[in-house]
Amino acid sequence: AAEPAATEISPEQIAAWRERYYAAARSGAETDAAEVIGECLRRRLPLQDIHVEIIQRSLERIGEDYVAGEITEADEHIATELTQRVLGHASAFVPSKPANGRVAVVGCVAGNRHSLGPRMIADLLIHEGWTVLFTGADTPTPSFLDVVRRNRPQAVVLSCAVAECAEAARDLVERLRELRSGTQGWPFVIAVGGGYVNCEPEAAQAWGADFTAHDARGLSDKLTDLLPTVSWRAWG
Ligand code: B12
């Protein structure tokens, strides 16, 4: 029998997968976590829904459990590490669209060690056909700028999860704007996001980036709308 289309997947089914993924990640059961995501993929739940509805929501809950003292820091690390591997498997399973000729630089600003969210964004852009340079966690500002200069991307995606990296994010956006408007510059969009930006949107807006989005799904939608006219600005 043919696989059901994603539209036939009920919210209850998604909630059940989320519950199972959360329980597996929380108890460090990597095989069970991979099995849940395998099931989502077989039922053709889109990758961006797997990322946001299943994995991101589960990790948010695991963060709450840690704050409530129900799990240890090591338990939280185990959940994150197994999720990194599961994300890699999921990505390899879903075929990418043909290359679209666009380049993005995606990474964490200096001081931000939360690399999983921007890794999801990198994966989703790759599946849309982008070439992505992912700089990972805690990227020093000068070398981040160097990657941008050398690769001349259409989009630069910065992730800032905690208040302690806000100043680095503000500084990097300012330098990117200088780079863009200089004589050797070229048009590219600057997006900022991550937990800090979601909690403090006004503060982040003052940095002067072109836009934000609440999650990876929102980012890929906005980039698709935005890129034909890179000067378009749409915050919020
Ligand atoms: C895993 C984790 C860690 C891991 C990260 C490992 C890794 N390789 O990523 C480690 C152990 C390193 C860590 C450390 C810390 N953490 Co932590 N961590 C988490 C946790 C549990 C999950 C984060 C995660 O991966 N979420 C899933 C991803 C998919 O979601 P996301 O990161 O939000 O990304 C999505 C969106 O934000 C968005 N997005 C992200 N980037 C961008 C960029 C653009 C341009 C756009 C448009 C969108 C976008 O799209 C992503 C995908 O949809 C969260 C809990 C939570 N609520 O998220 C706490 C959490 C983020 N951490 C927190 C804290 C306090 C810390 C520490 C200070 C703890 C400490 N005392 O040492 C340190 C700080 C380290 C640092 N300097 O960065 C707090 C932050 C509170 C705050 N608002 O300031 C949280 C919310 C936990 C809590 N409830 O207190 N952490």
Coordinates of C-alpha atoms and ligand atoms in Angstrom, one line a residue:
A1 CA 0.0 0.0 0.0
A2 CA 1.1 3.5 -0.7
E3 CA 2.5 5.6 2.2
P4 CA -0.1 8.1 3.4
A5 CA 0.6 11.8 2.6
A6 CA 1.8 14.1 5.3
T7 CA -1.7 15.8 5.4
E8 CA -3.1 12.5 6.7
I9 CA -1.0 12.6 9.8
S10 CA -3.1 13.7 12.7
P11 CA -2.0 16.1 15.4
E12 CA -2.6 13.3 17.9
Q13 CA -0.1 11.1 16.0
I14 CA 2.4 13.9 16.1
A15 CA 1.9 14.4 19.8
A16 CA 2.4 10.7 20.4
W17 CA 5.7 10.7 18.5
R18 CA 6.8 13.8 20.4
E19 CA 6.0 12.0 23.7
R20 CA 8.0 9.0 22.7
Y21 CA 10.9 11.0 21.4
Y22 CA 10.9 13.0 24.7
A23 CA 10.9 9.9 26.8
A24 CA 13.6 8.3 24.8
A25 CA 15.9 11.3 24.8
R26 CA 15.3 12.0 28.5
S27 CA 16.3 8.4 29.4
G28 CA 19.3 8.3 26.9
A29 CA 17.7 5.6 24.7
E30 CA 19.3 6.5 21.4
T31 CA 17.9 3.5 19.5
D32 CA 14.3 4.3 20.6
A33 CA 14.8 7.9 19.6
A34 CA 16.1 6.9 16.2
E35 CA 13.2 4.5 15.8
V36 CA 10.6 7.3 16.5
I37 CA 12.3 9.5 13.9
G38 CA 12.5 6.6 11.4
E39 CA 8.7 6.1 11.8
C40 CA 8.1 9.8 11.2
L41 CA 10.2 9.6 8.0
R42 CA 8.4 6.5 6.8
R43 CA 5.1 8.3 7.3
R44 CA 6.6 11.2 5.4
L45 CA 6.3 13.8 8.1
P46 CA 8.2 16.8 6.5
L47 CA 11.7 17.2 7.9
Q48 CA 10.9 20.7 9.2
D49 CA 8.0 19.3 11.3
I50 CA 10.3 16.5 12.6
H51 CA 12.7 19.2 13.6
V52 CA 10.3 21.6 15.2
E53 CA 7.3 19.6 16.4
I54 CA 9.2 16.5 17.6
I55 CA 12.8 17.3 18.4
Q56 CA 12.8 21.0 19.4
R57 CA 9.7 20.7 21.6
S58 CA 11.2 17.6 23.3
L59 CA 14.5 19.4 24.0
E60 CA 12.6 22.4 25.4
R61 CA 10.8 20.1 27.8
I62 CA 14.2 18.5 28.7
G63 CA 15.5 22.0 29.5
E64 CA 12.5 22.5 31.8
D65 CA 13.2 19.2 33.5
Y66 CA 16.8 20.2 34.1
V67 CA 15.7 23.6 35.6
A68 CA 13.2 21.8 37.8
G69 CA 16.0 19.5 39.1
E70 CA 14.4 16.4 37.7
I71 CA 17.4 15.4 35.6
T72 CA 21.1 16.2 35.8
E73 CA 23.3 18.2 33.4
A74 CA 24.8 15.0 32.1
D75 CA 21.3 13.7 31.3
E76 CA 20.6 16.9 29.3
H77 CA 24.0 16.4 27.5
I78 CA 23.1 12.8 26.6
A79 CA 19.7 14.0 25.2
T80 CA 21.5 16.6 23.1
E81 CA 24.3 14.3 21.8
L82 CA 21.9 11.5 20.8
T83 CA 19.7 14.1 19.1
Q84 CA 22.7 15.3 17.0
R85 CA 23.2 11.8 15.7
V86 CA 19.5 11.2 15.1
L87 CA 19.3 14.5 13.1
G88 CA 22.3 13.4 11.0
H89 CA 20.5 10.1 10.1
A90 CA 17.2 11.9 9.4
S91 CA 19.0 14.3 7.0
A92 CA 20.7 11.5 5.1
F93 CA 17.4 9.7 4.6
V94 CA 15.5 12.6 2.9
P95 CA 16.7 13.5 -0.6
S96 CA 17.6 17.1 -1.2
K97 CA 16.2 19.3 -4.0
P98 CA 18.6 20.0 -6.8
A99 CA 21.2 22.7 -6.1
N100 CA 19.6 26.2 -6.4
G101 CA 22.9 28.1 -6.7
R102 CA 22.4 29.9 -3.4
V103 CA 24.9 30.0 -0.6
A104 CA 24.3 30.5 3.1
V105 CA 26.6 30.9 6.1
V106 CA 25.0 29.6 9.2
G107 CA 26.4 29.6 12.7
C108 CA 26.5 30.5 16.4
V109 CA 27.9 33.9 17.4
A110 CA 30.8 34.0 19.7
G111 CA 29.9 32.7 23.1
N112 CA 26.9 30.7 22.0
R113 CA 27.4 27.0 22.5
H114 CA 23.8 26.0 21.4
S115 CA 24.6 24.6 18.0
L116 CA 21.6 22.2 17.5
G117 CA 19.1 24.9 16.4
P118 CA 21.3 26.4 13.7
R119 CA 22.3 22.8 12.6
M120 CA 18.7 22.2 12.0
I121 CA 18.5 25.4 9.9
A122 CA 21.6 24.3 8.0
D123 CA 20.0 20.9 7.2
L124 CA 16.7 22.4 6.1
L125 CA 18.5 24.9 3.7
I126 CA 20.6 22.0 2.3
H127 CA 17.4 20.1 1.6
E128 CA 16.0 23.2 -0.2
G129 CA 19.1 23.0 -2.5
W130 CA 21.3 25.6 -0.8
T131 CA 25.0 25.2 -0.3
V132 CA 25.6 25.8 3.4
L133 CA 28.7 26.6 5.4
F134 CA 27.9 25.7 9.0
T135 CA 30.4 27.3 11.4
G136 CA 28.9 25.4 14.5
A137 CA 29.1 26.6 18.1
D138 CA 30.8 29.7 19.5
T139 CA 32.3 31.1 16.3
P140 CA 34.9 33.9 16.8
T141 CA 33.7 37.1 15.0
P142 CA 36.8 37.7 12.8
S143 CA 36.7 34.1 11.4
F144 CA 33.0 34.2 10.9
L145 CA 33.4 37.4 8.8
D146 CA 36.2 35.7 6.9
V147 CA 34.0 32.8 5.9
V148 CA 31.4 35.3 4.7
R149 CA 33.9 37.3 2.7
R150 CA 35.4 34.2 1.1
N151 CA 32.0 32.6 0.1
R152 CA 29.9 35.7 -0.8
P153 CA 26.6 34.1 0.5
Q154 CA 23.1 35.3 -0.3
A155 CA 22.1 34.8 3.4
V156 CA 23.9 35.0 6.7
V157 CA 22.1 33.2 9.5
L158 CA 23.3 34.0 13.1
S159 CA 22.1 32.2 16.2
C160 CA 22.1 33.7 19.7
A161 CA 20.6 31.6 22.4
V162 CA 21.6 33.3 25.6
A163 CA 22.0 36.8 26.9
E164 CA 25.8 36.4 27.4
C165 CA 26.3 36.3 23.6
A166 CA 24.0 39.3 22.8
E167 CA 26.9 41.8 22.6
A168 CA 28.8 39.5 20.2
A169 CA 25.6 39.2 18.0
R170 CA 25.1 43.0 17.9
D171 CA 28.8 43.5 17.0
L172 CA 28.7 40.9 14.3
V173 CA 25.5 42.3 12.7
E174 CA 27.1 45.7 12.6
R175 CA 30.3 44.4 10.9
L176 CA 28.2 42.4 8.4
R177 CA 26.3 45.6 7.5
E178 CA 29.6 47.4 7.0
L179 CA 30.8 44.6 4.8
R180 CA 27.6 44.7 2.8
S181 CA 27.7 48.4 2.2
G182 CA 31.4 48.7 1.5
T183 CA 32.8 49.2 -2.0
Q184 CA 33.7 45.5 -2.2
G185 CA 30.3 44.5 -0.8
W186 CA 27.4 42.6 -2.3
P187 CA 23.7 42.2 -1.4
F188 CA 23.0 39.5 1.2
V189 CA 20.3 39.1 3.9
I190 CA 21.2 39.0 7.6
A191 CA 18.9 36.9 9.8
V192 CA 19.2 36.6 13.6
G193 CA 17.4 34.1 15.8
G194 CA 17.6 31.6 18.6
G195 CA 16.4 31.5 22.2
Y196 CA 17.6 35.0 23.2
V197 CA 16.1 36.7 20.1
N198 CA 12.8 34.9 20.7
C199 CA 12.7 36.2 24.3
E200 CA 14.0 39.7 23.6
P201 CA 12.8 40.6 20.1
E202 CA 13.0 44.4 20.7
A203 CA 16.6 44.3 21.9
A204 CA 17.6 42.0 19.0
Q205 CA 15.7 44.2 16.4
A206 CA 17.9 47.1 17.5
W207 CA 21.0 45.2 16.2
G208 CA 19.9 46.1 12.6
A209 CA 19.5 42.6 11.1
D210 CA 17.0 42.2 8.3
F211 CA 14.7 39.7 9.9
T212 CA 14.1 37.0 12.5
A213 CA 11.8 34.0 12.7
H214 CA 10.7 32.0 15.7
D215 CA 12.0 28.6 14.4
A216 CA 13.6 26.8 11.5
R217 CA 10.3 26.5 9.6
G218 CA 9.7 30.2 9.8
L219 CA 13.2 31.0 8.6
S220 CA 12.9 28.8 5.4
D221 CA 9.5 30.4 4.6
K222 CA 10.8 33.9 5.0
L223 CA 14.0 33.3 3.0
T224 CA 11.9 31.9 0.2
D225 CA 9.8 35.0 0.1
L226 CA 12.7 37.4 0.6
L227 CA 15.4 36.4 -1.7
P228 CA 14.2 37.8 -5.0
T229 CA 14.5 41.2 -3.4
V230 CA 17.3 41.2 -0.9
S231 CA 16.6 44.8 0.3
W232 CA 13.2 43.8 1.6
R233 CA 12.9 44.2 5.4
A234 CA 10.4 42.3 7.5
W235 CA 10.9 42.0 11.2
G236 CA 8.6 39.8 13.3
Ligands
B12_1 C1 20.9 21.5 24.9 C2 21.1 22.8 25.7 C3 22.4 23.2 26.0 C4 23.6 22.5 25.5 C5 23.8 22.9 24.0 C6 24.6 21.8 23.2 C7 24.5 22.0 21.7 N1 25.5 21.4 21.1 O1 23.6 22.7 21.2 C8 24.7 23.1 26.4 C9 25.0 22.1 27.5 C10 26.0 23.5 25.8 C11 24.0 24.3 27.1 C12 24.7 25.3 27.8 C13 24.1 26.3 28.4 N2 22.8 26.6 28.5 CO1 21.4 25.6 27.5 N3 20.0 24.6 26.8 C14 19.9 23.5 26.1 C15 18.4 23.2 25.8 C16 18.0 22.1 26.8 C17 18.1 22.7 24.4 C18 18.6 23.7 23.3 C19 18.2 23.2 22.0 O2 19.0 22.5 21.3 N4 16.9 23.3 21.6 C20 16.4 22.8 20.4 C21 16.7 23.7 19.3 C22 16.2 23.1 18.0 O3 16.0 24.9 19.5 P1 16.7 26.4 19.4 O4 18.1 26.3 19.8 O5 15.8 27.3 20.1 O6 16.7 26.7 17.8 C23 15.5 26.9 17.1 C24 15.0 28.4 17.1 O7 15.5 29.1 18.2 C25 15.4 28.9 15.8 N5 16.8 29.5 15.6 C26 17.9 29.2 16.2 N6 18.9 30.0 15.6 C27 18.3 30.8 14.7 C28 18.8 31.7 13.8 C29 18.0 32.4 13.0 C30 18.5 33.5 12.1 C31 16.6 32.1 13.0 C32 15.6 32.9 12.1 C33 16.1 31.2 13.9 C34 16.9 30.5 14.7 O8 15.4 27.8 14.9 C35 15.8 26.6 15.6 C36 15.2 25.4 15.1 O9 13.8 25.6 15.0 C37 17.7 24.5 26.1 C38 16.3 24.4 26.5 C39 15.4 25.2 25.5 N7 14.3 25.7 25.9 O10 15.7 25.3 24.3 C40 18.7 25.1 27.2 C41 18.8 26.6 27.3 C42 18.8 27.3 26.0 N8 20.1 26.8 28.0 C43 20.1 27.7 28.9 C44 21.2 28.1 29.7 C45 21.0 29.1 30.8 C46 22.5 27.5 29.4 C47 23.8 27.8 30.2 C48 24.0 29.3 30.6 C49 23.8 26.8 31.3 C50 25.0 27.0 32.3 N9 24.6 27.3 33.5 O11 26.1 26.7 31.9 C51 24.9 27.4 29.2 C52 25.3 28.5 28.2 C53 26.2 28.1 27.2 C54 26.5 29.1 26.1 N10 27.3 30.1 26.4 O12 25.9 29.1 25.1 C55 18.7 28.4 29.0 C56 18.7 29.8 28.4 C57 17.9 30.8 29.2 C58 18.0 32.1 28.6 N11 17.0 32.5 27.8 O13 19.0 32.8 28.7 C59 17.8 27.3 28.4 C60 16.5 27.9 27.7 C61 17.4 26.3 29.5 C62 16.6 26.9 30.6 N12 15.3 26.8 30.5 O14 17.1 27.6 31.4 N13 22.7 24.3 26.8

